[in-house]
Every structure is written in structure tokens, then in C-alpha cells.
């Protein structure tokens, strides 16, 4: 048993690495690309990440009394949109200080930043009305732990919405998307950030991430109720929603 634990492997893109290495490798990537992160989001998604994030906010429909925990919130797009669209305030929780610092601007007024690991949140039970995680779960080593933590910090009646890359089913669209992902995206990443590996990791990690139904099941196992998802852009991304009832 001890032997098994010592050599436990996990995906890092298409590579298999020691489970203990993943957090540091992911952290290195985000530290290295943090200054160009927002620009690369626009280039790599051809601007579509803005529309996907707006869809998340439309689904959440923030109310003036509501507080949000934006987990793996990075440069804070979701938290900012939440308060701009009527939410009371938002906390961004992220493990990487560079990502947080690069997101702080005049839109960050009703936002507090917390450095923390989503697998072990430094937050009391039943704290927030809403929780979000956009493009975070894929990067987390112990995803089940993170989902349990999100459930724990939500107030009863609270809702979690996860926006994450998912799986494209349409055969022809998938071919086109794979061509863009593998042939162009790492080169654009290299040109802009001087870090090809980070964007190679991105496209590979997307392919290794659980599909829409598998993620829905993981959320149900973490006790979320009424778990549902919708595909956006043919399933390039999916929005998963679950409630703490
Ligand atoms: N949510 C932001 C967005 O949509 O633009 C940022 C997403 S970025 C792809 C992923 C973020 O997850 C990074 O800021 C990274 O530091 C953070 N992250 C990765 N592992 C984490 C962990 N275990 N706990 C908290 N944050 C983590």
C-alpha cells in the first residue's frame, strides 16, 4: 500500500508524472504566463472565452445580497463580472499570487483576494451564496477534494457553477478544433509568452479531462443536487451547475 502511494501517477497533459509534482508544475506554468494570460485567453479562444464567461454570469443571475467565491479565480474575470452584474461582493481564491496580482485593477473594488489551495480552502463552512470555478478544475491534482471543499463552503441553498473545457462530439468540428489546438495554439503561445510547453499542456490537459457526463457524476458524488450541464460552442466548453440543498 505504501509502495503504491509513493509511486502514484497522474496526468500532466499526455505525460504521466508523480502525483506530488503536479501542483508545482501547474503553479510554474501560471507564474510564467501570468503577465500575458489575459491576452492569450483572447488569442487562443478567438475571443470566445468572454462569451462563455458571460453565459456563466447569465446562468448565475447575481442578486444584490449574494456573495461569491470564485475558485481558482486567477485574474478575476468571473468575480468582476459577478459584481458588475449586481452581486454584493466576491472573493477570489487562487494558489498563485502572480495570477492574482496581474488581475488587480480598478474593477476589483468589491473583490477580496485570498491565496489558497482549492483542495483545502481556508474558509469556514456555509460561507457563500454562490461558487464558481472557470478553467480551474482541470489543473487541480485532487479534484474530488476540491469539489467537496466547494460544497462545504457554500451556504445551504447555494449554487456552484463550473466552466471548463470539455469534449466536442461533432466529427468534423472536432477535426477542425484539434487542428487549431495542436498545430496553431502552442506556436501562438510560444510567440506571445515564450512558453510553448504551457500551451501544449493546455491542449493536452483538455483531452485528458473528464467528459461532460463524467464531471456531472463527480459533482453528484460530491453531494451536489440537481446537477445539470449545457454545452457551449459544440462542447468546446461546458457549464456544469449543482446546488447544495
Ligand atoms: N478562473 C480564471 C479564468 O477563468 O480566467 C483563471 C483560470 S486559469 C486557467 C487556472 C487558475 O487555477 C490559475 O490561476 C491557477 O493558479 C489556479 N489554480 C490551479 N491549481 C489551483 C489550486 N489547487 N487551488 C487554487 N487555484 C489553483
mmCIF file with all atom_site columns, C-alpha atoms and ligand atoms in Angstrom, residues 26 30 37 41 53 72-74 94-96 99 116-118 134-135 139-140, ligand 1:
data_model
loop_
_atom_site.group_PDB
_atom_site.id
_atom_site.type_symbol
_atom_site.label_atom_id
_atom_site.label_alt_id
_atom_site.label_comp_id
_atom_site.label_asym_id
_atom_site.label_entity_id
_atom_site.label_seq_id
_atom_site.pdbx_PDB_ins_code
_atom_site.Cartn_x
_atom_site.Cartn_y
_atom_site.Cartn_z
_atom_site.occupancy
_atom_site.B_iso_or_equiv
_atom_site.pdbx_formal_charge
_atom_site.auth_seq_id
_atom_site.auth_comp_id
_atom_site.auth_asym_id
_atom_site.auth_atom_id
_atom_site.pdbx_PDB_model_num
ATOM   1  C CA  . UNK A 1 26  ? 0.895   23.836 -12.690 1.00 0.00 ? 26  UNK A CA  1
ATOM   2  C CA  . UNK A 1 30  ? 0.744   30.091 -14.334 1.00 0.00 ? 30  UNK A CA  1
ATOM   3  C CA  . UNK A 1 37  ? -2.574  35.338 -19.510 1.00 0.00 ? 37  UNK A CA  1
ATOM   4  C CA  . UNK A 1 41  ? -7.086  33.880 -23.480 1.00 0.00 ? 41  UNK A CA  1
ATOM   5  C CA  . UNK A 1 53  ? -17.899 33.728 -19.113 1.00 0.00 ? 53  UNK A CA  1
ATOM   6  C CA  . UNK A 1 72  ? -9.045  29.279 -8.996  1.00 0.00 ? 72  UNK A CA  1
ATOM   7  C CA  . UNK A 1 73  ? -10.186 32.769 -9.911  1.00 0.00 ? 73  UNK A CA  1
ATOM   8  C CA  . UNK A 1 74  ? -6.826  33.906 -11.307 1.00 0.00 ? 74  UNK A CA  1
ATOM   9  C CA  . UNK A 1 94  ? -6.237  31.177 -6.070  1.00 0.00 ? 94  UNK A CA  1
ATOM   10 C CA  . UNK A 1 95  ? -2.996  29.405 -5.268  1.00 0.00 ? 95  UNK A CA  1
ATOM   11 C CA  . UNK A 1 96  ? -0.880  31.672 -7.480  1.00 0.00 ? 96  UNK A CA  1
ATOM   12 C CA  . UNK A 1 99  ? -2.137  35.449 -11.384 1.00 0.00 ? 99  UNK A CA  1
ATOM   13 C CA  . UNK A 1 116 ? -5.279  29.318 -1.080  1.00 0.00 ? 116 UNK A CA  1
ATOM   14 C CA  . UNK A 1 117 ? -5.447  25.815 -2.412  1.00 0.00 ? 117 UNK A CA  1
ATOM   15 C CA  . UNK A 1 118 ? -8.916  24.729 -3.535  1.00 0.00 ? 118 UNK A CA  1
ATOM   16 C CA  . UNK A 1 134 ? -13.692 28.740 -14.522 1.00 0.00 ? 134 UNK A CA  1
ATOM   17 C CA  . UNK A 1 135 ? -10.967 26.739 -16.217 1.00 0.00 ? 135 UNK A CA  1
ATOM   18 C CA  . UNK A 1 139 ? -5.429  21.974 -13.247 1.00 0.00 ? 139 UNK A CA  1
ATOM   19 C CA  . UNK A 1 140 ? -6.164  20.631 -9.792  1.00 0.00 ? 140 UNK A CA  1
HETATM 20 N N1  . LIG B 2 .   ? -10.633 31.471 -13.477 1.00 0.00 ? 1   LIG B N1  1
HETATM 21 C C1  . LIG B 2 .   ? -9.692  32.270 -14.219 1.00 0.00 ? 1   LIG B C1  1
HETATM 22 C C2  . LIG B 2 .   ? -10.188 32.487 -15.615 1.00 0.00 ? 1   LIG B C2  1
HETATM 23 O O1  . LIG B 2 .   ? -11.185 31.881 -15.981 1.00 0.00 ? 1   LIG B O1  1
HETATM 24 O O2  . LIG B 2 .   ? -9.595  33.255 -16.361 1.00 0.00 ? 1   LIG B O2  1
HETATM 25 C C3  . LIG B 2 .   ? -8.307  31.646 -14.218 1.00 0.00 ? 1   LIG B C3  1
HETATM 26 C C4  . LIG B 2 .   ? -8.213  30.278 -14.795 1.00 0.00 ? 1   LIG B C4  1
HETATM 27 S S1  . LIG B 2 .   ? -6.553  29.728 -15.002 1.00 0.00 ? 1   LIG B S1  1
HETATM 28 C C5  . LIG B 2 .   ? -6.685  28.729 -16.423 1.00 0.00 ? 1   LIG B C5  1
HETATM 29 C C6  . LIG B 2 .   ? -6.405  28.497 -13.760 1.00 0.00 ? 1   LIG B C6  1
HETATM 30 C C7  . LIG B 2 .   ? -6.144  29.064 -12.383 1.00 0.00 ? 1   LIG B C7  1
HETATM 31 O O3  . LIG B 2 .   ? -6.219  27.988 -11.449 1.00 0.00 ? 1   LIG B O3  1
HETATM 32 C C8  . LIG B 2 .   ? -4.765  29.681 -12.201 1.00 0.00 ? 1   LIG B C8  1
HETATM 33 O O4  . LIG B 2 .   ? -4.897  30.995 -11.755 1.00 0.00 ? 1   LIG B O4  1
HETATM 34 C C9  . LIG B 2 .   ? -4.102  28.802 -11.156 1.00 0.00 ? 1   LIG B C9  1
HETATM 35 O O5  . LIG B 2 .   ? -3.212  29.481 -10.306 1.00 0.00 ? 1   LIG B O5  1
HETATM 36 C C10 . LIG B 2 .   ? -5.303  28.267 -10.416 1.00 0.00 ? 1   LIG B C10 1
HETATM 37 N N2  . LIG B 2 .   ? -5.074  27.023 -9.669  1.00 0.00 ? 1   LIG B N2  1
HETATM 38 C C11 . LIG B 2 .   ? -4.505  25.886 -10.118 1.00 0.00 ? 1   LIG B C11 1
HETATM 39 N N3  . LIG B 2 .   ? -4.492  24.961 -9.144  1.00 0.00 ? 1   LIG B N3  1
HETATM 40 C C12 . LIG B 2 .   ? -5.089  25.529 -8.055  1.00 0.00 ? 1   LIG B C12 1
HETATM 41 C C13 . LIG B 2 .   ? -5.388  25.058 -6.746  1.00 0.00 ? 1   LIG B C13 1
HETATM 42 N N4  . LIG B 2 .   ? -5.084  23.818 -6.364  1.00 0.00 ? 1   LIG B N4  1
HETATM 43 N N5  . LIG B 2 .   ? -6.012  25.901 -5.904  1.00 0.00 ? 1   LIG B N5  1
HETATM 44 C C14 . LIG B 2 .   ? -6.328  27.176 -6.284  1.00 0.00 ? 1   LIG B C14 1
HETATM 45 N N6  . LIG B 2 .   ? -6.061  27.665 -7.509  1.00 0.00 ? 1   LIG B N6  1
HETATM 46 C C15 . LIG B 2 .   ? -5.458  26.846 -8.387  1.00 0.00 ? 1   LIG B C15 1
#
